[in-house]
């Protein structure tokens, strides 16, 4: 997370935020940072930024969001989505961040099966974590 | 006999065979003639959450076209994940422009015309069979066995596709009750196990599974049931050494047993199905 | 002689109508060191892709089996890099998960069917991938019996699956472990070893050339 917030209109509607919005279909500016999503995320303990913080970076047009591990720890369980009072589906924002990375050739979570897995595990992992 | 088109998905033909065996046994006893759809393909497990990922809907839609080809209006799934992908793709292509693009891409198939309903075993048991009929047909009661009902996520989220009230679901509990069991709605029953993270981040999944199993045991459960083969794999194979040794079964195994399947070896193969 | 115009690697040539793509390339002056083998549609060496004017489709076929058409744009794909992890058949179990653990990328299939459209042998390639994914080894072996390992499906697959190596493993597992043993062959081998046919064979060996030819002509032929 940025240690200092530079509040300025210049950051709003940045191309990065627009792109994430386009891919996810979720308006990042609908979020008022209440943190309910993070409180309910069963994986928040393992993330380097909480779900609401990830969304904050997107609001600010900060591409640091692409260097976080959080989107790769998110399991798309939608616990955040069902409890957001503003109807923001952060799981979609997380997916957009994963896709933006993958499409730029950044694969922080390559899938290298270390044992036999059932189809359902492999299919899911490849779809979410590989380009 | 009532005909019912059925999409098994890969898991039912491999790791989750006992689930299929038990469920099909029970459905036959309940008067269903279950017809597996021909030439089906993997549904893709996880629904794409992105706006521009049309390709991810090709697999599910191809399966829906097969259902259409059978002259059927609805299709049954047992796997929670298959339910999610098929149901959500069926909804996704309600928008005409998307449907047109997918049909254009699937140039060797007949056009999908939409209007296929995707049902999960649980909704079928609740809305069509009914708990009372279910209870009256049971051959072997679970006899008060304390069954922790694990929903995981896909059955309940997103809201539009939930098989029940996503905040206070009860369908699995009511089914267990109808079979003569004592449902244990434990606190973690709706929390995700980590799903596909199991391939690269088994540490995270083990942490989640430990919490889920401790929560179930803490609520006094004798066993856990689920309808998701990925949950089953994770709860069975990713449990931390400290977690209690609690059996984790598919709902179909319990269902088959309650309906008197005479081949318990098919339902409870030692050491799992694989 | 009627001629057609074809474009080989982007350069136009007039070639006689009725030639195969392979013959047309040779007519145009190419000497095929790679991308050519049996010339009979069996070896799969001559994988080729082409487009026809006014048609969006990218066709894939064997150069030795496909006649040229006017306005064809042709490129050979003599080799498709494909991943084949090392394995010892004797160490493997004939179980579904064997395919998936050696070729986990099977799980990336999106059911687009591009592979099937590319297959010059008209195999149901996507169905075979799906059968492999769900661990049905006999079904994979059956569906891919006529694969010539041309690699065209592999070249076109968005999921980057190495199809023909999966097929080969499935057929090996099927042949080694899952098909019933041919008991009559074993019985016959024992009979041969026990000398049941020795007298007949010795009699044949003692014949002169003319008698041998006459015996050959008079042999019983199964109809
Ligand atoms: S719950 Fe919704 S509004 Fe609250 S922080 Fe999360 S996304 Fe923003
Ligand atoms: S979808 Fe991702 S961010 Fe949302 S609760 Fe689940 S793991 Fe957390
Ligand atoms: S969710 Fe699973 S079991 Fe269902 S078809 Fe897809 S991969 Fe196969
Ligand atoms: S709990 Fe985990 S595996 Fe099960 S449905 Fe949710 S994501 Fe799926
Ligand atoms: S299956 Fe693939 S490799 Fe085999 S013949 Fe068909 S296209 Fe060629
Ligand atoms: S081309 Fe690849 S992804 Fe498409 S159906 Fe064939 S194997 Fe699956
Ligand atoms: S040269 Fe062998 S198949 Fe064409």
XYZ file of C-alpha atoms in Angstrom, chain B residues 10 13-14 17 36 39-42 55-56 58-59 62 66 104-109 274, chain C residues 56-57 95-97 100 107 109-114 117 124 126-127 130 133-135 158:
44
model
C -15.765 -35.279 -15.212
C -16.891 -40.336 -13.863
C -13.739 -40.463 -11.798
C -18.149 -42.074 -8.761
C -27.013 -38.906 -19.430
C -21.043 -36.379 -25.963
C -20.802 -33.903 -23.142
C -17.638 -31.968 -22.383
C -16.114 -30.467 -19.260
C -14.598 -18.418 -24.937
C -15.195 -19.673 -21.407
C -18.323 -22.258 -25.198
C -18.007 -25.484 -23.186
C -22.108 -26.863 -26.070
C -26.822 -31.392 -26.359
C -21.434 -18.013 -34.854
C -18.314 -19.440 -33.274
C -19.923 -22.868 -32.788
C -20.418 -23.136 -36.528
C -20.448 -26.936 -36.597
C -23.211 -27.225 -33.982
C -9.268 -42.814 -7.056
C -12.386 -17.148 -43.705
C -11.538 -20.708 -42.717
C -5.907 -45.653 -14.669
C -7.512 -42.430 -15.771
C -5.394 -40.272 -13.533
C -3.941 -36.397 -16.381
C -7.514 -29.697 -18.061
C -9.399 -27.625 -22.888
C -12.159 -25.079 -23.472
C -14.165 -27.347 -25.776
C -13.699 -25.033 -28.753
C -13.465 -27.973 -31.182
C -10.714 -26.307 -33.233
C -11.770 -29.119 -37.455
C -13.313 -36.550 -33.146
C -12.172 -32.836 -28.948
C -14.146 -35.866 -27.796
C -12.591 -34.906 -23.121
C -9.674 -35.606 -19.190
C -12.212 -37.865 -17.538
C -9.802 -40.788 -17.603
C -5.617 -22.623 -27.735
